[in-house]
Amino acid sequence: MQLERLLHAQGFGSRKDCRALIRAGYVSVAGEVCDDPTEEFDPGSRDGSPGLEFTVDDQPWRFRAQAYVVLHKPAGYECSQKPTFHPSVFTLLPPQLLARGVQCVGRLDQDTTGLLLLSDDGQFIHQWSSGKKRTPKVYEVTLKHAVEQDFADRLVAGVELNDEPVPIAAAACELLSPTTLRLTICEGKYHQVKRMVGAAGNRVEVLHRSRVGGLDLPAGLAPGQWRWLEAEDLARLADYADATS
Ligand code: URA
């Protein structure tokens, strides 16, 4: 692939912008400045091989045929591209990811924190946001009122939600303290956790998503930070046979 096309595919601007960056000597491959926009490189990545490593203005990058990232969503951010009352989570991402058109995989409420996946792979977004796949999603829930085990049991038995024809049941619910639960749900209904807790007679004070499928929010990823998902993370995401046990 020509270097100019390669940079364009990675979100570094129009073909013209990328050509200018290369000609001005900002781009290096394997430690060598390459100022020829037409020079051919094997980008790798599509067949599972590590993508080509390069730097742009001394910033290291790796070619990725598709973008898969995890963001530690902070409170006070909306998942919408056109937010109403709060800044968008997209303001937390670099321009290269925005140029690639990454989208959220499902949504978290503005006051919910934790694991949010984003990608520019339409099939991946559909697959992981569709309720049909029944992906377990784990939430740490802080309640307004103290409860006992029977409250967790009620959520697992199923609660009636407005507009839902059948009761909705948690896949698992662990009482961590009188006011904290670890709740696993396999659907992705609007405000599902808050509505389930409300239907059981309580109120969510704090909500944090700690796991999707078999993927945990990476330790050390601070609120507001993002990182690429590597092949092993994607494998972990799909490996959730025992995630609800
Ligand atoms: N359930 C909710 O109520 N809110 C979220 O953000 C996610 C799940």
XYZ file of N, CA and C and ligand atoms in Angstrom:
743
model
N 0.858 -1.185 0.000
C 0.000 0.000 0.000
C 0.902 1.245 0.000
N 0.514 2.227 -0.794
C 1.310 3.465 -0.813
C 1.205 4.176 0.545
N 2.325 4.777 0.947
C 2.371 5.405 2.279
C 1.251 6.443 2.453
N 0.982 7.181 1.413
C -0.063 8.217 1.477
C -1.438 7.587 1.767
N -1.731 6.483 1.101
C -3.016 5.795 1.304
C -3.091 5.187 2.694
N -1.942 4.660 3.112
C -1.857 4.011 4.418
C -2.182 5.005 5.544
N -1.590 6.184 5.448
C -1.839 7.207 6.474
C -3.295 7.669 6.443
N -3.804 7.811 5.228
C -5.203 8.238 5.060
C -6.128 7.205 5.718
N -5.844 5.918 5.495
C -6.689 4.858 6.062
C -6.645 4.862 7.594
N -5.575 5.423 8.165
C -5.446 5.437 9.622
C -5.959 6.736 10.246
N -6.568 7.581 9.426
C -7.250 8.766 9.975
C -6.392 10.009 10.069
N -5.316 10.075 9.250
C -4.435 11.248 9.339
C -4.823 12.363 8.371
N -6.088 12.385 7.970
C -6.562 13.478 7.120
C -6.778 13.030 5.685
N -7.038 14.022 4.831
C -7.305 13.733 3.415
C -6.028 13.193 2.777
N -6.165 12.648 1.589
C -4.971 12.165 0.868
C -3.976 13.322 0.705
N -4.529 14.519 0.438
C -3.664 15.701 0.235
C -2.911 16.035 1.533
N -3.640 16.004 2.666
C -2.997 16.279 3.975
C -1.877 15.276 4.219
N -2.169 14.000 3.945
C -1.203 12.935 4.229
C 0.029 13.101 3.338
N -0.225 13.445 2.075
C 0.893 13.661 1.142
C 1.795 14.779 1.679
N 1.162 15.857 2.172
C 1.930 17.006 2.679
C 2.750 16.613 3.909
N 2.131 15.820 4.808
C 2.844 15.371 6.023
C 4.090 14.573 5.640
N 3.911 13.677 4.654
C 5.014 12.801 4.242
C 6.112 13.631 3.573
N 5.694 14.483 2.652
C 6.685 15.301 1.916
C 7.463 16.210 2.862
N 6.808 16.651 3.958
C 7.488 17.561 4.903
C 8.408 16.803 5.859
N 8.489 15.475 5.719
C 9.437 14.690 6.513
C 8.937 14.324 7.902
N 7.598 14.367 8.119
C 7.052 14.049 9.446
C 6.860 12.550 9.682
N 6.992 11.752 8.611
C 6.621 10.328 8.736
C 7.849 9.441 8.625
N 7.990 8.526 9.601
C 9.095 7.560 9.554
C 8.540 6.151 9.600
N 9.198 5.255 8.896
C 8.853 3.833 8.944
C 10.135 3.094 9.289
N 10.046 2.218 10.285
C 11.207 1.462 10.767
C 12.379 2.408 11.083
N 12.053 3.522 11.699
C 13.096 4.445 12.160
C 13.674 5.348 11.076
N 13.237 5.190 9.826
C 13.779 5.988 8.715
C 12.708 6.952 8.206
N 13.083 8.207 8.052
C 12.117 9.156 7.460
C 11.815 8.705 6.031
N 10.541 8.708 5.683
C 10.158 8.392 4.304
C 9.403 9.596 3.751
N 9.981 10.296 2.786
C 9.306 11.501 2.274
C 8.721 11.284 0.893
N 8.567 10.005 0.520
C 7.958 9.682 -0.774
C 6.552 9.123 -0.541
N 5.517 9.914 -0.837
C 4.139 9.460 -0.554
C 3.743 8.219 -1.342
N 4.462 7.921 -2.419
C 4.072 6.772 -3.257
C 4.840 5.500 -2.883
N 5.739 5.590 -1.919
C 6.503 4.375 -1.558
C 5.558 3.306 -1.023
N 5.784 2.071 -1.440
C 4.879 0.965 -1.086
C 5.351 0.270 0.190
N 4.397 -0.029 1.079
C 4.689 -0.800 2.303
C 3.612 -1.857 2.480
N 4.002 -2.958 3.100
C 3.003 -3.976 3.450
C 2.400 -3.548 4.787
N 1.099 -3.179 4.824
C 0.538 -2.669 6.086
C 0.328 -3.764 7.130
N 0.290 -5.044 6.696
C 0.036 -6.134 7.653
C -1.357 -6.004 8.233
N -1.585 -6.625 9.382
C -2.803 -6.487 10.211
C -4.017 -7.270 9.707
N -4.284 -7.307 8.388
C -5.521 -7.959 7.938
C -5.520 -9.459 8.194
N -4.365 -10.087 8.036
C -4.299 -11.540 8.216
C -3.929 -11.898 9.658
N -4.061 -10.947 10.565
C -3.753 -11.219 11.971
C -2.302 -10.906 12.314
N -1.462 -10.607 11.284
C -0.066 -10.255 11.581
C -0.051 -8.845 12.175
N 0.983 -8.529 12.987
C 1.007 -7.166 13.557
C 1.120 -6.151 12.426
N 0.406 -5.048 12.547
C 0.418 -4.038 11.497
C 1.745 -3.289 11.464
N 1.968 -2.636 10.341
C 3.199 -1.851 10.145
C 3.322 -0.765 11.222
N 4.534 -0.647 11.782
C 4.757 0.409 12.775
C 5.358 1.619 12.084
N 4.873 2.789 12.444
C 5.382 4.027 11.857
C 5.226 5.156 12.875
N 5.874 6.275 12.604
C 5.666 7.430 13.484
C 5.224 8.618 12.630
N 4.385 9.443 13.232
C 3.978 10.692 12.583
C 4.289 11.798 13.585
N 5.172 12.673 13.209
C 5.613 13.737 14.104
C 6.098 13.128 15.435
N 6.872 12.066 15.320
C 7.480 11.345 16.459
C 6.484 10.567 17.307
N 5.230 10.559 16.915
C 4.222 9.798 17.678
C 4.111 8.403 17.074
N 4.307 7.352 17.887
C 4.248 6.000 17.310
C 2.822 5.552 17.012
N 2.644 4.878 15.885
C 1.366 4.322 15.470
C 1.607 2.936 14.903
N 0.543 2.133 14.876
C 0.610 0.832 14.215
C -0.584 0.722 13.294
N -0.356 0.233 12.078
C -1.458 0.103 11.133
C -2.474 -0.891 11.674
N -3.729 -0.505 11.671
C -4.816 -1.400 12.083
C -5.909 -1.299 11.031
N -6.209 -2.455 10.428
C -7.209 -2.478 9.352
C -8.550 -1.968 9.885
N -8.882 -2.345 11.120
C -10.093 -1.834 11.778
C -9.699 -1.330 13.151
N -10.493 -0.397 13.658
C -10.209 0.159 14.986
C -11.146 -0.479 16.021
N -10.563 -1.049 17.055
C -11.329 -1.588 18.189
C -10.697 -0.989 19.436
N -11.462 -0.232 20.195
C -10.876 0.396 21.379
C -11.801 0.248 22.585
N -11.182 0.373 23.754
C -11.950 0.412 25.001
C -11.670 1.761 25.649
N -12.750 2.390 26.104
C -12.650 3.671 26.803
C -13.161 3.468 28.227
N -12.455 4.023 29.192
C -12.992 4.074 30.563
C -13.846 5.340 30.609
N -15.147 5.135 30.442
C -16.047 6.291 30.378
C -16.161 6.949 31.753
N -15.881 8.247 31.818
C -16.088 8.951 33.087
C -17.553 9.382 33.207
N -17.971 9.746 34.408
C -19.316 10.302 34.597
C -19.360 11.678 33.930
N -20.553 12.054 33.481
C -20.719 13.406 32.936
C -20.416 13.507 31.457
N -20.396 12.378 30.753
C -20.195 12.374 29.306
C -21.319 11.588 28.650
N -21.797 12.087 27.510
C -22.846 11.383 26.762
C -22.223 10.558 25.645
N -22.890 9.440 25.325
C -22.374 8.571 24.260
C -22.791 9.043 22.870
N -23.593 10.108 22.821
C -24.083 10.597 21.533
C -23.003 11.432 20.822
N -23.080 11.435 19.474
C -22.182 12.312 18.681
C -22.630 13.760 18.827
N -23.960 13.913 19.067
C -24.499 15.273 19.221
C -25.135 15.373 20.599
N -24.321 15.545 21.629
C -24.856 15.500 22.984
C -25.728 16.708 23.296
N -26.621 16.523 24.281
C -27.539 17.614 24.616
C -27.029 18.454 25.788
N -26.674 17.775 26.913
C -26.368 18.542 28.132
C -24.926 18.405 28.608
N -24.227 17.396 28.116
C -22.882 17.100 28.628
C -21.945 16.920 27.439
N -20.627 16.974 27.675
C -19.727 16.718 26.539
C -19.876 15.277 26.045
N -19.462 15.060 24.818
C -19.562 13.728 24.216
C -18.311 12.899 24.553
N -18.482 11.590 24.677
C -17.313 10.714 24.888
C -16.328 10.839 23.726
N -16.837 11.286 22.564
C -15.950 11.383 21.400
C -14.894 12.478 21.577
N -15.152 13.406 22.525
C -14.144 14.450 22.779
C -12.931 13.868 23.509
N -13.062 12.623 23.998
C -11.965 11.988 24.739
C -11.036 11.200 23.806
N -11.397 11.145 22.525
C -10.631 10.334 21.564
C -9.776 11.222 20.664
N -8.679 10.677 20.135
C -7.823 11.496 19.254
C -8.478 11.683 17.882
N -8.068 12.716 17.150
C -8.709 13.002 15.848
C -8.600 11.839 14.860
N -7.550 11.042 14.977
C -7.382 9.920 14.034
C -8.520 8.913 14.182
N -8.960 8.675 15.426
C -10.071 7.728 15.628
C -11.386 8.337 15.161
N -11.552 9.639 15.388
C -12.784 10.303 14.940
C -12.859 10.286 13.412
N -11.708 10.536 12.764
C -11.690 10.544 11.296
C -12.048 9.167 10.734
N -11.759 8.125 11.500
C -12.088 6.767 11.041
C -13.563 6.446 11.268
N -14.261 7.337 11.962
C -15.710 7.150 12.150
C -16.052 6.110 13.194
N -15.256 6.023 14.264
C -15.601 5.042 15.302
C -16.946 5.401 15.939
N -17.672 4.362 16.340
C -18.985 4.512 16.982
C -18.978 3.739 18.292
N -19.877 4.125 19.199
C -20.005 3.378 20.450
C -20.695 2.040 20.172
N -20.264 1.027 20.888
C -20.915 -0.290 20.822
C -21.915 -0.312 21.980
N -23.161 0.038 21.693
C -24.136 0.236 22.765
C -23.856 1.569 23.446
N -24.675 1.893 24.431
C -24.517 3.187 25.100
C -24.560 3.041 26.606
N -23.885 3.948 27.270
C -24.011 4.069 28.724
C -24.631 5.436 29.005
N -25.405 5.524 30.085
C -25.994 6.815 30.461
C -24.874 7.798 30.799
N -25.217 9.080 30.770
C -24.171 10.088 31.047
C -23.546 9.903 32.430
N -24.330 9.441 33.409
C -23.778 9.308 34.764
C -23.210 7.915 35.036
N -23.235 7.024 34.062
C -22.645 5.694 34.233
C -21.173 5.756 33.845
N -20.335 5.048 34.610
C -18.900 5.010 34.319
C -18.526 3.600 33.840
N -17.312 3.486 33.326
C -16.768 2.148 33.067
C -16.543 1.806 31.616
N -16.632 0.497 31.370
C -16.164 -0.077 30.103
C -17.085 0.257 28.918
N -16.527 1.004 27.969
C -17.273 1.326 26.749
C -16.414 0.929 25.559
N -16.991 0.107 24.669
C -16.274 -0.306 23.458
C -16.629 0.648 22.329
N -15.648 0.910 21.473
C -15.898 1.703 20.262
C -15.172 1.043 19.100
N -15.737 1.204 17.912
C -15.109 0.592 16.739
C -15.568 1.292 15.469
N -14.812 1.054 14.387
C -15.264 1.509 13.063
C -15.698 0.317 12.214
N -15.856 -0.836 12.852
C -16.253 -2.062 12.159
C -17.759 -2.278 12.391
N -18.538 -1.967 11.347
C -19.998 -1.992 11.477
C -20.532 -3.339 11.947
N -19.936 -4.403 11.433
C -20.412 -5.746 11.805
C -20.156 -6.022 13.290
N -18.980 -5.595 13.748
C -18.607 -5.771 15.157
C -19.562 -4.981 16.049
N -19.863 -3.737 15.645
C -20.753 -2.889 16.444
C -22.127 -3.548 16.546
N -22.613 -4.028 15.398
C -23.933 -4.655 15.396
C -23.927 -5.922 16.256
N -22.904 -6.730 16.049
C -22.822 -8.014 16.756
C -22.812 -7.832 18.281
N -22.039 -6.840 18.755
C -21.874 -6.696 20.203
C -22.889 -5.763 20.846
N -23.657 -5.039 20.030
C -24.680 -4.199 20.676
C -26.060 -4.839 20.570
N -26.171 -5.856 19.715
C -27.477 -6.487 19.551
C -27.810 -7.335 20.785
N -29.033 -7.179 21.279
C -29.471 -7.966 22.441
C -29.560 -9.457 22.116
N -29.657 -9.760 20.805
C -29.838 -11.161 20.384
C -28.678 -12.045 20.824
N -27.485 -11.453 20.877
C -26.294 -12.232 21.224
C -26.270 -12.598 22.716
N -27.073 -11.906 23.495
C -27.146 -12.132 24.942
C -25.761 -12.087 25.601
N -25.015 -11.048 25.269
C -23.699 -10.866 25.875
C -23.865 -10.447 27.331
N -23.234 -11.154 28.268
C -23.340 -10.688 29.654
C -22.577 -9.387 29.868
N -23.203 -8.476 30.579
C -22.573 -7.200 30.922
C -22.665 -7.058 32.433
N -21.530 -6.792 33.056
C -21.488 -6.775 34.519
C -21.419 -5.338 35.016
N -22.294 -5.017 35.943
C -22.367 -3.661 36.520
C -22.175 -3.729 38.032
N -21.423 -2.777 38.551
C -21.328 -2.592 39.996
C -22.348 -1.483 40.315
N -23.291 -1.813 41.174
C -24.428 -0.917 41.406
C -24.426 -0.456 42.867
N -24.454 0.839 43.084
C -24.629 1.350 44.444
C -26.086 1.768 44.592
N -26.732 1.240 45.630
C -28.160 1.479 45.852
C -28.387 2.605 46.845
N -29.544 3.221 46.747
C -29.903 4.284 47.712
C -30.238 3.673 49.072
N -31.002 2.571 49.064
C -31.465 1.976 50.322
C -30.813 0.615 50.551
N -30.444 0.345 51.777
C -29.822 -0.949 52.115
C -30.805 -2.095 51.846
N -30.250 -3.209 51.383
C -31.094 -4.369 51.055
C -30.496 -5.638 51.666
N -31.274 -6.701 51.544
C -30.771 -8.017 51.961
C -30.792 -8.934 50.740
N -30.385 -10.182 50.954
C -30.248 -11.125 49.844
C -31.517 -11.254 48.991
N -32.674 -11.125 49.638
C -33.913 -11.327 48.876
C -34.062 -10.302 47.742
N -33.439 -9.134 47.895
C -33.510 -8.123 46.827
C -32.764 -8.628 45.585
N -31.556 -9.176 45.806
C -30.777 -9.742 44.693
C -31.542 -10.913 44.077
N -32.151 -11.732 44.916
C -32.902 -12.896 44.413
C -34.074 -12.445 43.534
N -34.690 -11.335 43.922
C -35.827 -10.830 43.151
C -35.390 -10.396 41.737
N -34.203 -9.777 41.662
C -33.709 -9.339 40.344
C -33.393 -10.545 39.451
N -32.926 -11.614 40.065
C -32.622 -12.833 39.291
C -33.916 -13.558 38.899
N -34.922 -13.458 39.745
C -36.209 -14.109 39.443
C -36.935 -13.367 38.311
N -36.660 -12.047 38.200
C -37.288 -11.264 37.120
C -38.226 -10.215 37.670
N -38.174 -9.031 37.045
C -39.054 -7.928 37.453
C -39.798 -7.401 36.229
N -40.970 -6.853 36.486
C -41.796 -6.307 35.387
C -41.296 -4.902 35.067
N -41.032 -4.644 33.783
C -40.664 -3.302 33.345
C -41.752 -2.782 32.411
N -42.030 -1.488 32.509
C -43.011 -0.886 31.588
C -42.601 -1.188 30.166
N -43.543 -1.445 29.311
C -43.310 -1.686 27.879
C -42.638 -3.013 27.577
N -42.404 -3.850 28.572
C -41.814 -5.165 28.303
C -42.888 -6.225 28.541
N -43.102 -7.081 27.554
C -44.202 -8.046 27.672
C -43.954 -9.136 28.721
N -42.671 -9.425 28.961
C -42.374 -10.485 29.947
C -41.407 -9.924 30.989
N -41.397 -10.519 32.200
C -40.447 -10.025 33.211
C -38.999 -10.162 32.716
N -38.175 -9.205 33.136
C -36.755 -9.214 32.748
C -35.947 -9.643 33.971
N -35.109 -10.662 33.757
C -34.343 -11.232 34.866
C -32.855 -10.959 34.701
N -32.184 -10.691 35.818
C -30.722 -10.589 35.788
C -30.149 -11.993 35.593
N -29.008 -12.073 34.889
C -28.359 -13.375 34.709
C -27.665 -13.790 36.008
N -27.245 -12.806 36.788
C -26.624 -13.071 38.086
C -26.705 -11.795 38.914
N -26.720 -11.957 40.233
C -26.709 -10.772 41.094
C -26.099 -11.152 42.437
N -25.003 -10.489 42.741
C -24.267 -10.793 43.969
C -24.396 -9.592 44.901
N -24.786 -9.861 46.128
C -24.880 -8.776 47.118
C -23.490 -8.585 47.725
N -22.853 -7.444 47.433
C -21.478 -7.226 47.906
C -21.466 -6.563 49.276
N -22.499 -5.762 49.526
C -22.670 -5.110 50.829
C -24.149 -4.728 50.874
N -24.659 -4.215 51.992
C -26.092 -3.878 52.018
C -26.500 -2.874 50.928
N -25.550 -2.075 50.431
C -25.934 -1.088 49.401
C -25.182 -1.272 48.078
N -24.487 -2.392 47.897
C -23.815 -2.595 46.598
C -24.081 -3.995 46.052
N -24.315 -4.013 44.737
C -24.596 -5.261 44.031
C -23.637 -5.403 42.871
N -23.332 -6.642 42.515
C -22.704 -6.907 41.203
C -23.762 -7.615 40.373
N -24.243 -6.883 39.364
C -25.400 -7.347 38.601
C -24.992 -7.667 37.167
N -25.380 -8.834 36.690
C -25.083 -9.220 35.300
C -26.387 -9.283 34.518
N -26.401 -8.562 33.391
C -27.594 -8.624 32.515
C -27.135 -9.017 31.105
N -28.008 -9.661 30.372
C -27.645 -10.121 29.023
C -28.378 -9.364 27.923
N -29.267 -8.442 28.303
C -29.943 -7.624 27.299
C -29.229 -6.262 27.276
N -29.755 -5.335 26.524
C -29.164 -3.995 26.521
C -30.279 -2.985 26.401
N -31.309 -3.175 27.246
C -32.485 -2.307 27.138
C -32.197 -0.936 27.740
N -32.968 0.032 27.263
C -32.800 1.429 27.671
C -32.866 1.549 29.200
N -31.848 2.132 29.813
C -31.783 2.336 31.275
C -32.093 1.027 32.036
N -31.648 -0.082 31.495
C -32.124 -1.362 32.023
C -31.835 -1.564 33.521
N -30.618 -1.274 33.926
C -30.280 -1.538 35.336
C -31.104 -0.625 36.246
N -31.159 0.654 35.877
C -31.902 1.604 36.725
C -33.380 1.215 36.790
N -33.922 0.776 35.654
C -35.345 0.405 35.638
C -35.584 -0.878 36.430
N -34.664 -1.822 36.328
C -34.842 -3.083 37.081
C -34.781 -2.815 38.583
N -33.803 -2.016 38.970
C -33.647 -1.705 40.399
C -34.864 -0.914 40.884
N -35.326 0.014 40.050
C -36.524 0.793 40.394
C -37.739 -0.111 40.540
N -37.881 -1.057 39.619
C -39.034 -1.963 39.654
C -39.000 -2.854 40.904
N -37.805 -3.070 41.428
C -37.681 -3.890 42.641
C -37.783 -3.025 43.904
N -38.044 -1.723 43.719
C -38.342 -0.862 44.870
C -37.148 -0.118 45.439
N -36.099 0.087 44.639
C -34.930 0.804 45.151
C -34.505 1.835 44.101
N -33.327 2.389 44.270
C -32.868 3.412 43.329
C -31.353 3.283 43.155
N -30.892 3.447 41.897
C -29.441 3.384 41.641
C -28.821 4.747 41.942
N -27.814 4.740 42.793
C -27.090 5.983 43.093
C -25.848 6.118 42.217
N -25.140 4.997 42.024
C -23.913 4.993 41.214
C -23.913 3.718 40.379
N -23.520 3.862 39.100
C -23.515 2.699 38.210
C -22.202 2.662 37.432
N -21.556 1.498 37.477
C -20.247 1.337 36.834
C -20.234 0.012 36.094
N -19.870 0.028 34.799
C -19.780 -1.245 34.063
C -18.336 -1.752 34.122
N -18.174 -2.955 34.653
C -16.828 -3.481 34.869
C -16.439 -4.553 33.865
N -17.413 -5.116 33.137
C -17.083 -6.220 32.236
C -18.117 -6.329 31.127
N -17.651 -6.659 29.922
C -18.549 -6.999 28.804
C -18.050 -8.320 28.237
N -18.946 -9.296 28.087
C -18.506 -10.624 27.662
C -17.467 -11.114 28.647
N -16.320 -11.538 28.141
C -15.247 -11.987 29.044
C -14.180 -10.930 29.238
N -14.462 -9.698 28.818
C -13.447 -8.633 28.891
C -13.699 -7.708 30.073
N -12.696 -7.609 30.950
C -12.784 -6.679 32.083
C -12.295 -5.302 31.658
N -12.791 -4.280 32.322
C -12.209 -2.945 32.142
C -10.734 -3.067 32.534
N -9.806 -2.712 31.634
C -8.399 -2.926 31.951
C -7.980 -2.186 33.229
N -7.278 -2.918 34.102
C -6.779 -2.291 35.334
C -5.781 -1.223 34.903
N -5.816 -0.107 35.533
C -4.836 0.942 35.199
C -5.332 1.901 34.124
N -6.465 1.590 33.509
C -7.029 2.532 32.527
C -7.878 3.543 33.316
N -7.357 4.745 33.456
C -8.021 5.754 34.302
C -9.270 6.294 33.599
N -10.228 6.845 34.352
C -11.399 7.446 33.721
C -10.964 8.469 32.665
N -11.573 8.377 31.492
C -11.231 9.299 30.404
C -10.163 8.761 29.476
N -9.479 7.676 29.889
C -8.432 7.123 29.022
C -8.997 6.031 28.130
N -8.367 5.828 26.989
C -8.740 4.751 26.078
C -7.487 3.975 25.709
N -7.691 2.754 25.198
C -6.574 2.022 24.610
C -7.091 1.086 23.528
N -6.186 0.702 22.627
C -6.550 -0.239 21.568
C -6.872 -1.584 22.188
N -7.797 -2.314 21.555
C -8.023 -3.711 21.931
C -7.152 -4.561 21.018
N -6.325 -5.406 21.621
C -5.455 -6.296 20.855
C -6.202 -7.609 20.606
N -5.590 -8.478 19.793
C -6.248 -9.741 19.430
C -6.658 -10.528 20.678
N -5.786 -10.513 21.705
C -6.120 -11.291 22.915
C -7.306 -10.677 23.676
N -7.455 -9.347 23.597
C -8.621 -8.700 24.241
C -9.902 -9.099 23.507
N -9.819 -9.117 22.159
C -11.005 -9.465 21.369
C -11.393 -10.921 21.625
N -10.376 -11.778 21.792
C -10.651 -13.194 22.086
C -11.316 -13.300 23.462
N -10.834 -12.508 24.402
C -11.397 -12.520 25.767
C -12.850 -12.015 25.749
N -13.083 -10.977 24.969
C -14.439 -10.428 24.846
C -15.420 -11.539 24.463
N -15.003 -12.374 23.508
C -15.893 -13.420 22.994
C -15.928 -14.653 23.895
N -15.032 -14.706 24.865
C -14.909 -15.906 25.688
C -15.644 -15.683 27.011
N -16.951 -15.888 26.990
C -17.709 -15.596 28.212
C -18.622 -16.733 28.602
N -18.243 -17.943 28.198
C -19.103 -19.093 28.506
C -19.397 -19.173 29.998
N -18.386 -18.817 30.817
C -18.584 -18.954 32.263
C -18.773 -17.600 32.949
N -19.019 -16.545 32.130
C -19.048 -15.197 32.706
C -20.218 -14.986 33.660
N -21.262 -15.782 33.517
C -22.417 -15.555 34.392
C -22.449 -16.545 35.553
N -21.448 -17.416 35.626
C -21.468 -18.418 36.701
C -20.796 -17.882 37.954
N -28.379 0.325 32.586
C -28.659 1.597 32.923
O -29.669 1.870 33.565
N -27.797 2.571 32.535
C -26.654 2.316 31.851
O -25.905 3.236 31.539
C -26.376 0.983 31.509
C -27.260 0.010 31.899
